[in-house]
């Protein structure tokens, strides 16, 4: 059989070699018939039994998610349980059975599908993803009503690489990382829930791989190489032995890299930078510490607001921030970014009007400044938690001095409120902003006068500088943080902060890109914040070079005209670094 290669999008790092398991939920044929009026009571009874069974199953999934993934990811299934128990939906299903004389399965299908359709038609990627969740719950209910057991990824006997058209969050949550070596799916983007969960579980994964699920059969030999964004089917002996070596090398490297944990990120000529982790919830604390994070450069608090039915109140937020402050202790500062909702991150319970350009629309602090109570609640919770460790506050998507004035004024009012109530908090808490737009970068010298630090969000800075949507697969080749325009803006920001005696970090994914490390170092970046798994590799690189050399390299590279030249130069230099 001929070796074949398919490409996709990297969702989670690693290498996997193993047999394919095509994961396909058997599509249940929805009965398309009428029932007799005399059967209505029995059908409604079947619905009630099915609801009980589906609830029990979901409770089990929730429990597994708690054990495998932690509290935050498991919360998704609390949301699923809420939907399943929604009296309005159940009432609608019963009404259909009685009014239209259809079997319980068909009534469930129609009600859930109509609901999912409504969500799927919204002009908001996040809500469209929620349509999948609703279908996921509907399918479970229909199977339960029909008394059919669903195929599950929990308790796989053999090690497999899962291949599917799509995976639901409940599928990923059930994966046992000792049995599921990796997965590749036709659908999904790198920021989908499935991708985020794969990273948490440290399962290698590829998403958006076209129609790969129709090309592979269960039992086919596969190699999954997320770094090259490749799935190799029926690999020849040459590929197999190459990847076996790489997998072995990867494992050995992981062991070696763990030895760097206690060492500082210092160049051969004594220039030190800070290496921090990006986190989304308390369950990321362990991984961050295990990989030697010196703190947190970005805590994306918006995850706290997602997959639930209302905004988290002050107490709930306080508890979450406190656990994180204590987890990292005062020795490891945590930058708490105020919620960055909007753009591609919507909330089911919060009405963001449909927008032509959500990324250019009502998001992050723009929402907070229009609805300051949301921000006040979050700031109160952060300030109260600040006495349990070392927290810093960071505002996203700032574009003007005026916005900073308004934000600081609100912060000041919240502080005064706490003083009046004799609530303790870190009174010297530092405040920074993210630099995510070319506009902000160009006036960095003015913005820095008002804050303690900057953190460059290259994910957004790249999309806004180059006018390239970061989530659009069609123009992904144009999304290039090595573009000279992006690099010049980065330099401008770092220089402006240094001139003012302050510092700049970076929490966009460029900070965790090994190809960019020497350049960023040479540009004078003070703090690098990234997915915790990338930390040891970046540290090793930094420890292998001289700062003086990197400065020269950065000056040379900044003078180039093409992104590819920049990358070539950097690669050439990096390959000479002794690791
Ligand atoms: C960024 O824009 O680089 C960033 C870190 O923020 P997010 O990815 O959450 O938009
Ligand atoms: Mg951003």
Coordinates of C-alpha atoms and ligand atoms in Angstrom, one line a residue:
X1 CA 0.0 0.0 0.0
X2 CA 1.3 3.4 -1.0
X3 CA 2.3 5.9 1.6
X4 CA 0.1 9.0 1.6
X5 CA 0.4 12.4 3.2
X6 CA -2.4 14.7 4.3
X7 CA -2.0 18.1 5.7
X8 CA -3.9 19.9 8.4
X9 CA -3.4 22.5 11.1
X10 CA -1.3 21.9 14.3
X11 CA -3.5 21.8 17.4
X12 CA -1.3 20.2 19.9
X13 CA 2.5 19.3 19.8
X14 CA 4.2 15.9 19.9
X15 CA 4.6 12.9 17.6
X16 CA 2.3 9.8 17.4
X17 CA 2.8 6.5 15.6
X18 CA 0.1 3.9 15.7
X19 CA -3.0 2.3 14.3
X20 CA -6.0 4.4 13.3
X21 CA -9.4 4.2 14.9
X22 CA -12.1 5.8 12.9
X23 CA -14.4 7.2 15.4
X24 CA -17.8 7.5 14.0
X25 CA -20.9 7.6 16.0
X26 CA -23.3 5.3 14.3
X27 CA -25.9 7.6 12.8
X28 CA -29.2 6.6 14.2
X29 CA -32.0 6.6 11.7
X30 CA -34.6 9.0 13.2
X31 CA -38.0 7.1 12.8
X32 CA -40.1 9.1 10.4
X33 CA -43.6 7.7 11.2
X34 CA -46.7 8.7 13.1
X35 CA -47.7 7.2 16.4
X36 CA -51.3 6.4 17.5
X37 CA -52.9 8.8 19.9
X38 CA -53.1 5.9 22.4
X39 CA -49.3 5.6 22.4
X40 CA -48.6 9.2 23.4
X41 CA -48.3 8.3 27.1
X42 CA -45.9 5.5 26.4
X43 CA -43.8 7.8 24.2
X44 CA -43.6 10.5 26.8
X45 CA -42.6 7.8 29.3
X46 CA -39.8 6.7 26.9
X47 CA -38.7 10.3 26.8
X48 CA -38.5 10.5 30.6
X49 CA -36.5 7.3 30.8
X50 CA -34.1 8.5 28.1
X51 CA -33.6 11.8 29.9
X52 CA -32.7 10.0 33.0
X53 CA -30.2 7.7 31.2
X54 CA -28.6 10.6 29.2
X55 CA -28.3 12.6 32.5
X56 CA -26.6 9.7 34.2
X57 CA -24.2 9.3 31.2
X58 CA -23.4 13.0 31.1
X59 CA -22.8 13.1 34.9
X60 CA -20.2 10.3 34.3
X61 CA -18.6 12.3 31.5
X62 CA -18.5 15.3 33.8
X63 CA -16.8 13.2 36.4
X64 CA -14.2 11.8 33.9
X65 CA -13.5 15.4 32.7
X66 CA -13.0 16.5 36.3
X67 CA -10.4 13.7 36.8
X68 CA -8.7 14.0 33.4
X69 CA -8.9 17.7 32.7
X70 CA -9.7 19.7 35.8
X71 CA -12.5 21.9 37.0
X72 CA -12.5 24.5 34.3
X73 CA -12.8 22.2 31.3
X74 CA -15.3 20.0 33.2
X75 CA -17.5 23.0 33.6
X76 CA -18.5 22.6 29.9
X77 CA -20.4 19.5 30.9
X78 CA -22.2 21.3 33.7
X79 CA -23.5 23.5 30.9
X80 CA -24.4 20.4 28.9
X81 CA -26.3 19.1 31.9
X82 CA -28.2 22.4 32.2
X83 CA -29.2 22.2 28.6
X84 CA -30.3 18.6 28.9
X85 CA -32.4 19.5 32.0
X86 CA -33.9 22.7 30.4
X87 CA -37.6 22.5 31.1
X88 CA -38.5 24.7 28.1
X89 CA -36.8 22.3 25.7
X90 CA -38.3 19.2 27.4
X91 CA -41.7 20.9 27.3
X92 CA -41.2 21.5 23.6
X93 CA -40.3 17.9 23.0
X94 CA -43.4 16.7 24.9
X95 CA -45.5 19.1 23.0
X96 CA -44.3 17.7 19.7
X97 CA -45.0 14.1 20.7
X98 CA -48.6 15.1 21.7
X99 CA -49.3 17.6 19.0
X100 CA -47.6 16.1 16.0
X101 CA -47.9 12.4 17.1
X102 CA -44.3 11.7 16.4
X103 CA -42.0 9.2 18.2
X104 CA -39.9 10.6 21.1
X105 CA -36.7 10.3 19.1
X106 CA -38.0 12.4 16.3
X107 CA -39.4 15.0 18.7
X108 CA -36.0 15.2 20.4
X109 CA -34.2 15.5 17.0
X110 CA -36.4 18.2 15.7
X111 CA -36.3 20.4 18.8
X112 CA -32.5 20.0 19.3
X113 CA -31.8 20.5 15.6
X114 CA -33.9 23.7 15.4
X115 CA -32.0 25.0 18.4
X116 CA -28.6 24.1 16.9
X117 CA -29.6 25.6 13.5
X118 CA -30.4 28.9 15.2
X119 CA -26.9 29.0 16.8
X120 CA -25.2 27.8 13.6
X121 CA -26.6 30.7 11.7
X122 CA -25.2 33.3 14.0
X123 CA -22.4 35.4 12.6
X124 CA -20.1 34.4 15.4
X125 CA -17.6 31.6 15.4
X126 CA -17.9 30.9 19.1
X127 CA -21.6 30.5 19.0
X128 CA -21.4 28.3 15.9
X129 CA -19.2 26.0 17.9
X130 CA -21.9 25.9 20.6
X131 CA -24.3 24.6 18.0
X132 CA -22.0 21.5 18.0
X133 CA -22.5 21.2 21.7
X134 CA -26.3 21.3 21.4
X135 CA -26.1 18.6 18.7
X136 CA -23.8 16.5 20.9
X137 CA -26.4 16.6 23.7
X138 CA -29.3 15.9 21.3
X139 CA -27.6 12.9 19.9
X140 CA -26.9 11.5 23.3
X141 CA -30.5 12.0 24.3
X142 CA -31.9 10.4 21.1
X143 CA -29.6 7.3 21.6
X144 CA -30.7 7.1 25.3
X145 CA -34.4 7.2 24.3
X146 CA -33.8 4.5 21.7
X147 CA -31.8 2.4 24.2
X148 CA -28.7 2.4 22.0
X149 CA -25.3 2.5 23.6
X150 CA -23.0 5.2 22.2
X151 CA -19.5 4.4 21.1
X152 CA -17.2 5.9 23.6
X153 CA -13.5 6.8 23.6
X154 CA -13.2 6.0 27.3
X155 CA -11.7 2.7 28.2
X156 CA -10.1 2.0 24.8
X157 CA -8.3 -1.4 25.2
X158 CA -5.5 -0.6 22.7
X159 CA -3.4 2.4 21.9
X160 CA -4.9 4.2 18.9
X161 CA -4.7 7.4 16.9
X162 CA -8.3 8.6 16.7
X163 CA -9.5 9.9 13.3
X164 CA -12.9 11.6 13.0
X165 CA -14.8 14.0 11.0
X166 CA -15.2 16.1 14.1
X167 CA -15.0 15.6 17.8
X168 CA -17.3 16.9 20.4
X169 CA -15.9 18.3 23.7
X170 CA -17.4 15.3 25.5
X171 CA -15.3 13.0 23.2
X172 CA -12.1 14.7 24.0
X173 CA -12.8 14.8 27.7
X174 CA -13.2 11.0 27.8
X175 CA -9.8 10.4 26.1
X176 CA -7.3 8.4 28.2
X177 CA -3.9 9.8 27.2
X178 CA -2.3 6.4 27.7
X179 CA -4.6 4.9 25.1
X180 CA -5.2 7.8 22.7
X181 CA -1.8 8.5 21.2
X182 CA -3.1 11.4 19.2
X183 CA -6.0 12.5 17.0
X184 CA -6.7 14.2 13.6
X185 CA -10.0 15.5 12.5
X186 CA -11.5 17.0 9.4
X187 CA -12.9 20.0 11.0
X188 CA -12.0 22.6 13.6
X189 CA -9.4 25.4 14.0
X190 CA -6.5 25.8 16.3
X191 CA -8.5 27.8 18.8
X192 CA -11.5 25.4 19.0
X193 CA -12.3 23.7 22.3
X194 CA -11.1 20.4 21.0
X195 CA -7.6 21.9 20.3
X196 CA -7.5 23.6 23.7
X197 CA -8.3 20.4 25.4
X198 CA -5.7 18.4 23.4
X199 CA -3.1 20.9 24.6
X200 CA -4.2 20.5 28.2
X201 CA -4.0 16.7 27.9
X202 CA -0.7 17.0 26.0
X203 CA -2.1 14.7 23.2
X204 CA -0.6 15.4 19.8
X205 CA -3.4 16.6 17.5
X206 CA -4.1 18.0 14.0
X207 CA -7.4 19.7 13.1
X208 CA -8.8 21.1 9.9
X209 CA -7.4 18.2 7.9
X210 CA -9.9 18.3 5.0
X211 CA -11.8 15.1 4.5
X212 CA -9.1 12.9 6.0
X213 CA -11.7 10.7 7.9
X214 CA -13.0 9.4 4.6
X215 CA -9.5 8.5 3.4
X216 CA -8.4 6.4 6.3
X217 CA -9.7 3.1 7.6
X218 CA -9.6 1.7 11.1
X219 CA -6.4 -0.3 11.5
X220 CA -4.4 1.8 9.0
X221 CA -0.9 2.6 10.2
X222 CA -0.5 6.3 10.8
X223 CA 2.1 8.9 11.8
X224 CA 0.9 12.1 13.3
X225 CA 3.4 15.0 13.0
X226 CA 1.8 18.2 14.3
X227 CA 5.0 20.2 13.9
X228 CA 4.9 19.7 10.2
X229 CA 1.1 19.6 10.2
X230 CA 1.1 16.2 8.5
X231 CA -0.7 12.9 8.8
X232 CA 1.1 10.1 7.1
X233 CA -1.0 7.1 6.1
X234 CA 0.5 3.6 5.5
X235 CA 4.0 5.0 6.0
X236 CA 6.8 3.1 4.3
X237 CA 9.7 1.6 6.2
X238 CA 11.8 4.7 5.6
X239 CA 9.3 7.1 7.1
X240 CA 8.5 4.7 10.0
X241 CA 12.1 4.3 11.0
X242 CA 12.7 8.1 10.6
X243 CA 9.7 8.9 12.8
X244 CA 10.5 6.2 15.4
X245 CA 13.8 7.8 15.8
X246 CA 12.2 11.2 16.1
X247 CA 9.7 10.0 18.6
X248 CA 12.5 8.4 20.7
X249 CA 14.5 11.6 20.3
X250 CA 11.4 13.7 21.4
X251 CA 11.0 11.6 24.5
X252 CA 14.7 11.8 25.4
X253 CA 14.7 15.5 24.8
X254 CA 11.7 15.9 27.1
X255 CA 13.7 14.2 29.9
X256 CA 16.8 16.3 29.2
X257 CA 14.8 19.5 29.0
X258 CA 13.3 18.8 32.3
X259 CA 16.8 19.2 33.8
X260 CA 16.7 22.9 32.8
X261 CA 13.8 23.6 35.1
X262 CA 15.8 25.3 37.9
X263 CA 18.2 27.2 35.7
X264 CA 17.7 30.8 34.7
X265 CA 17.1 32.0 31.2
X266 CA 20.5 33.7 30.8
X267 CA 22.6 34.1 27.8
X268 CA 26.3 33.1 27.7
X269 CA 27.2 36.8 28.3
X270 CA 25.0 37.2 31.3
X271 CA 21.8 38.9 29.9
X272 CA 18.8 37.5 31.7
X273 CA 15.2 37.5 30.6
X274 CA 12.1 36.1 32.2
X275 CA 10.3 33.0 30.9
X276 CA 6.6 32.8 31.8
X277 CA 3.6 30.7 31.0
X278 CA 0.2 31.6 29.4
X279 CA -2.6 30.1 31.4
X280 CA -6.4 29.8 31.1
X281 CA -7.3 28.4 34.4
X282 CA -6.0 26.9 37.7
X283 CA -5.5 23.5 36.1
X284 CA -2.6 25.0 34.1
X285 CA -0.7 25.8 37.3
X286 CA 0.9 22.3 37.6
X287 CA 2.2 22.3 34.0
X288 CA 3.5 25.8 34.3
X289 CA 5.5 25.0 37.4
X290 CA 6.7 21.6 36.1
X291 CA 8.1 23.4 33.0
X292 CA 9.9 26.0 35.1
X293 CA 7.7 29.1 34.5
X294 CA 9.0 32.1 36.4
X295 CA 5.5 33.5 36.5
X296 CA 2.5 34.0 34.3
X297 CA 2.7 36.5 31.4
X298 CA -0.9 36.0 30.4
X299 CA -3.8 34.6 32.4
X300 CA -6.7 34.6 29.9
X301 CA -9.6 35.3 32.3
X302 CA -12.3 35.1 29.6
X303 CA -12.3 31.3 29.9
X304 CA -13.9 31.9 33.3
X305 CA -16.8 33.5 31.6
X306 CA -17.4 30.8 29.0
X307 CA -19.6 27.7 28.8
X308 CA -22.0 28.8 31.5
X309 CA -25.3 30.6 31.8
X310 CA -24.3 33.8 33.5
X311 CA -21.3 36.0 34.2
X312 CA -19.2 34.7 37.1
X313 CA -19.9 36.9 40.2
X314 CA -17.2 38.6 42.2
X315 CA -16.9 35.8 44.8
X316 CA -16.4 33.1 42.1
X317 CA -13.8 35.2 40.3
X318 CA -12.1 36.0 43.6
X319 CA -11.8 32.3 44.4
X320 CA -10.4 31.6 41.0
X321 CA -7.8 34.4 41.2
X322 CA -6.9 33.5 44.7
X323 CA -6.1 29.9 43.8
X324 CA -3.9 31.1 41.0
X325 CA -2.1 33.7 43.1
X326 CA -1.4 31.1 45.8
X327 CA -0.4 28.5 43.3
X328 CA 2.3 30.6 41.9
X329 CA 3.2 32.3 45.3
X330 CA 4.5 35.8 45.6
X331 CA 7.8 34.7 44.0
X332 CA 6.1 34.2 40.6
X333 CA 4.1 37.1 39.5
X334 CA 0.8 36.5 37.5
X335 CA -0.4 38.9 34.9
X336 CA -4.2 38.8 35.0
X337 CA -5.6 40.1 31.8
X338 CA -9.1 41.6 32.1
X339 CA -11.7 39.7 30.1
X340 CA -11.2 39.7 26.4
X341 CA -14.7 38.8 25.2
X342 CA -15.8 39.7 21.7
X343 CA -14.1 39.2 18.4
X344 CA -14.2 35.4 18.0
X345 CA -15.0 34.8 21.7
X346 CA -18.8 35.3 22.4
X347 CA -20.8 34.4 25.4
X348 CA -24.1 32.5 25.0
X349 CA -25.8 34.6 27.8
X350 CA -24.4 38.0 26.7
X351 CA -25.9 39.8 23.8
X352 CA -23.2 41.1 21.5
X353 CA -25.0 42.6 18.5
X354 CA -24.2 41.0 15.1
X355 CA -21.3 42.9 13.6
X356 CA -19.8 43.2 10.1
X357 CA -16.3 43.0 11.5
X358 CA -16.3 41.4 15.0
X359 CA -12.5 41.6 15.3
X360 CA -12.7 45.4 14.7
X361 CA -15.8 45.6 16.9
X362 CA -17.2 45.7 20.3
X363 CA -14.7 43.6 22.3
X364 CA -12.5 43.5 25.4
X365 CA -12.1 46.9 27.2
X366 CA -14.5 48.5 24.7
X367 CA -17.3 46.4 26.3
X368 CA -15.9 47.1 29.8
X369 CA -15.8 50.8 29.3
X370 CA -19.4 50.8 28.0
X371 CA -20.5 48.5 30.8
X372 CA -18.1 49.4 33.6
X373 CA -19.9 47.2 36.2
X374 CA -18.5 44.2 34.5
X375 CA -15.0 45.6 34.8
X376 CA -15.5 46.8 38.4
X377 CA -16.6 43.3 39.5
X378 CA -13.5 41.8 37.9
X379 CA -11.1 44.4 39.3
X380 CA -12.6 44.0 42.8
X381 CA -12.0 40.3 42.6
X382 CA -8.4 40.7 41.3
X383 CA -7.5 43.3 43.9
X384 CA -8.9 41.2 46.7
X385 CA -7.0 38.2 45.5
X386 CA -3.8 40.2 45.1
X387 CA -2.9 39.8 48.8
X388 CA -2.5 36.0 48.3
X389 CA 0.5 36.2 45.9
X390 CA 1.8 38.6 43.3
X391 CA -0.8 39.7 40.8
X392 CA -0.5 42.3 38.0
X393 CA -3.4 43.8 36.0
X394 CA -3.3 44.0 32.2
X395 CA -5.8 45.5 29.9
X396 CA -6.2 44.1 26.4
X397 CA -6.9 45.9 23.1
X398 CA -6.0 49.4 24.3
X399 CA -5.6 51.9 21.4
X400 CA -5.4 55.3 23.1
X401 CA -4.2 57.2 26.1
X402 CA -7.8 58.2 26.8
X403 CA -8.8 54.6 27.3
X404 CA -6.0 54.1 29.8
X405 CA -7.1 57.2 31.7
X406 CA -10.6 55.8 31.9
X407 CA -9.5 52.4 32.9
X408 CA -7.2 53.7 35.6
X409 CA -9.9 56.0 36.9
X410 CA -12.2 52.9 37.3
X411 CA -9.4 51.0 39.0
X412 CA -8.8 53.9 41.3
X413 CA -12.5 54.1 42.2
X414 CA -12.6 50.3 43.0
X415 CA -9.5 50.7 45.2
X416 CA -11.1 53.5 47.1
X417 CA -14.2 51.4 47.6
X418 CA -12.0 48.6 49.1
X419 CA -10.1 51.1 51.3
X420 CA -13.4 52.4 52.6
X421 CA -14.5 48.8 53.4
X422 CA -11.0 48.1 55.0
X423 CA -10.5 45.2 52.5
X424 CA -6.8 44.4 52.1
X425 CA -5.1 44.3 48.8
X426 CA -1.7 44.9 47.2
X427 CA -1.8 48.7 47.0
X428 CA 1.2 48.9 44.7
X429 CA -0.2 46.4 42.2
X430 CA 1.3 47.0 38.8
X431 CA -0.8 47.9 35.8
X432 CA 0.1 47.2 32.2
X433 CA -1.5 47.0 28.8
X434 CA -1.3 44.7 25.8
X435 CA 0.0 46.1 22.5
X436 CA -2.1 44.4 19.9
X437 CA -2.7 47.1 17.2
X438 CA -0.3 49.0 15.0
X439 CA -2.0 52.2 16.4
X440 CA -1.0 51.4 19.9
X441 CA 2.6 50.4 18.8
X442 CA 3.0 53.7 17.1
X443 CA 2.2 55.7 20.2
X444 CA 3.9 53.4 22.6
X445 CA 6.1 56.2 23.9
X446 CA 2.9 58.0 25.0
X447 CA 1.1 55.0 26.4
X448 CA 4.1 53.8 28.5
X449 CA 4.0 57.1 30.5
X450 CA 0.7 55.8 31.9
X451 CA 1.5 52.2 32.8
X452 CA 4.2 50.0 34.4
X453 CA 4.7 47.6 31.5
X454 CA 3.7 46.4 28.0
X455 CA 3.0 42.9 26.7
X456 CA 2.9 42.5 23.0
X457 CA 0.0 40.4 21.7
X458 CA 1.5 39.3 18.4
X459 CA -1.6 37.1 17.5
X460 CA -3.7 40.2 17.1
X461 CA -0.8 42.6 16.3
X462 CA 0.0 40.5 13.2
X463 CA -3.6 40.3 12.0
X464 CA -4.2 44.0 12.4
X465 CA -0.9 45.1 10.9
X466 CA -1.2 42.9 7.9
X467 CA -5.0 43.0 7.6
X468 CA -5.0 39.2 7.7
X469 CA -7.7 37.4 9.7
X470 CA -5.9 35.1 12.1
X471 CA -8.6 32.5 11.9
X472 CA -9.0 32.3 8.1
X473 CA -7.4 29.2 6.7
X474 CA -7.5 30.6 3.1
X475 CA -5.1 33.4 3.8
X476 CA -3.1 31.6 6.5
X477 CA 0.1 31.9 4.3
X478 CA -0.2 35.7 4.6
X479 CA -0.4 35.6 8.4
X480 CA 3.3 36.2 9.0
X481 CA 4.7 37.5 12.2
X482 CA 8.1 37.6 10.6
X483 CA 6.8 40.3 8.2
X484 CA 9.2 43.3 8.5
X485 CA 6.3 45.6 9.4
X486 CA 5.4 43.5 12.4
X487 CA 9.1 43.3 13.5
X488 CA 9.5 47.1 13.2
X489 CA 6.5 47.6 15.4
X490 CA 7.8 45.2 18.0
X491 CA 11.1 47.1 18.1
X492 CA 9.3 50.4 18.5
X493 CA 7.4 49.1 21.5
X494 CA 10.3 47.6 23.3
X495 CA 12.5 50.7 22.7
X496 CA 9.8 53.0 23.9
X497 CA 9.4 51.1 27.2
X498 CA 13.1 50.9 27.8
X499 CA 13.5 54.6 27.1
X500 CA 11.0 55.2 29.9
X501 CA 12.8 52.8 32.2
X502 CA 10.1 50.2 31.9
X503 CA 9.8 46.7 30.5
X504 CA 8.1 44.8 27.7
X505 CA 6.9 41.2 27.5
X506 CA 5.3 39.2 24.8
X507 CA 2.4 36.8 25.2
X508 CA 1.3 36.2 21.6
X509 CA 2.4 32.8 20.2
X510 CA 5.4 34.4 18.5
X511 CA 7.1 34.4 22.0
X512 CA 7.0 30.6 22.0
X513 CA 8.3 30.3 18.4
X514 CA 11.9 29.0 18.5
X515 CA 12.6 30.5 15.1
X516 CA 12.0 33.9 16.6
X517 CA 13.7 33.6 19.9
X518 CA 17.2 35.0 19.0
X519 CA 15.6 37.9 17.2
X520 CA 13.3 38.8 20.1
X521 CA 16.2 38.5 22.5
X522 CA 18.3 40.8 20.3
X523 CA 15.5 43.3 20.2
X524 CA 15.6 43.5 23.9
X525 CA 12.4 41.7 24.9
X526 CA 12.4 41.4 28.7
X527 CA 9.8 38.7 29.2
X528 CA 8.6 35.8 27.0
X529 CA 5.3 34.2 27.8
X530 CA 4.0 31.1 26.1
X531 CA 2.3 27.7 26.4
X532 CA 4.2 26.0 29.2
X533 CA 5.3 23.0 27.1
X534 CA 7.4 25.4 25.0
X535 CA 9.4 26.9 27.9
X536 CA 12.2 24.4 28.2
X537 CA 13.2 24.5 24.5
X538 CA 13.2 28.3 24.5
X539 CA 15.2 28.4 27.6
X540 CA 17.8 26.0 26.2
X541 CA 18.2 28.2 23.1
X542 CA 18.6 31.4 25.2
X543 CA 21.2 29.7 27.3
X544 CA 23.2 28.8 24.2
X545 CA 23.7 32.3 22.7
X546 CA 25.3 35.6 23.5
X547 CA 23.2 38.7 23.8
X548 CA 25.7 40.8 22.0
X549 CA 25.5 38.5 19.0
X550 CA 21.7 38.5 19.1
X551 CA 21.6 42.3 19.1
X552 CA 23.8 42.3 16.0
X553 CA 21.6 39.7 14.4
X554 CA 18.4 41.7 15.2
X555 CA 19.9 44.8 13.6
X556 CA 20.7 42.9 10.5
X557 CA 17.4 41.2 10.2
X558 CA 15.4 44.3 10.8
X559 CA 16.9 45.8 7.6
X560 CA 15.6 43.0 5.4
X561 CA 12.8 43.4 2.9
X562 CA 11.2 39.9 2.8
X563 CA 9.8 37.7 5.6
X564 CA 11.4 34.7 4.0
X565 CA 14.8 36.4 4.2
X566 CA 14.2 37.1 7.9
X567 CA 13.4 33.4 8.5
X568 CA 16.3 32.2 6.5
X569 CA 18.8 34.4 8.4
X570 CA 17.3 33.4 11.7
X571 CA 17.4 29.7 10.8
X572 CA 21.0 29.9 9.7
X573 CA 22.1 31.5 12.9
X574 CA 19.9 29.3 15.2
X575 CA 21.3 26.1 13.6
X576 CA 24.8 27.1 14.7
X577 CA 23.8 27.5 18.3
X578 CA 25.2 24.7 20.5
X579 CA 22.4 23.2 22.6
Ligands
LIG1 C1 -2.6 38.1 21.3 O1 -3.4 38.8 20.6 O2 -1.4 37.9 20.9 C2 -2.9 37.5 22.6 C3 -2.0 37.0 23.4 O3 -4.3 37.6 22.9 P1 -5.3 36.5 22.4 O4 -4.6 35.4 21.6 O5 -6.1 36.0 23.6 O6 -6.2 37.4 21.5
LIG2 MG1 -5.3 39.3 21.5

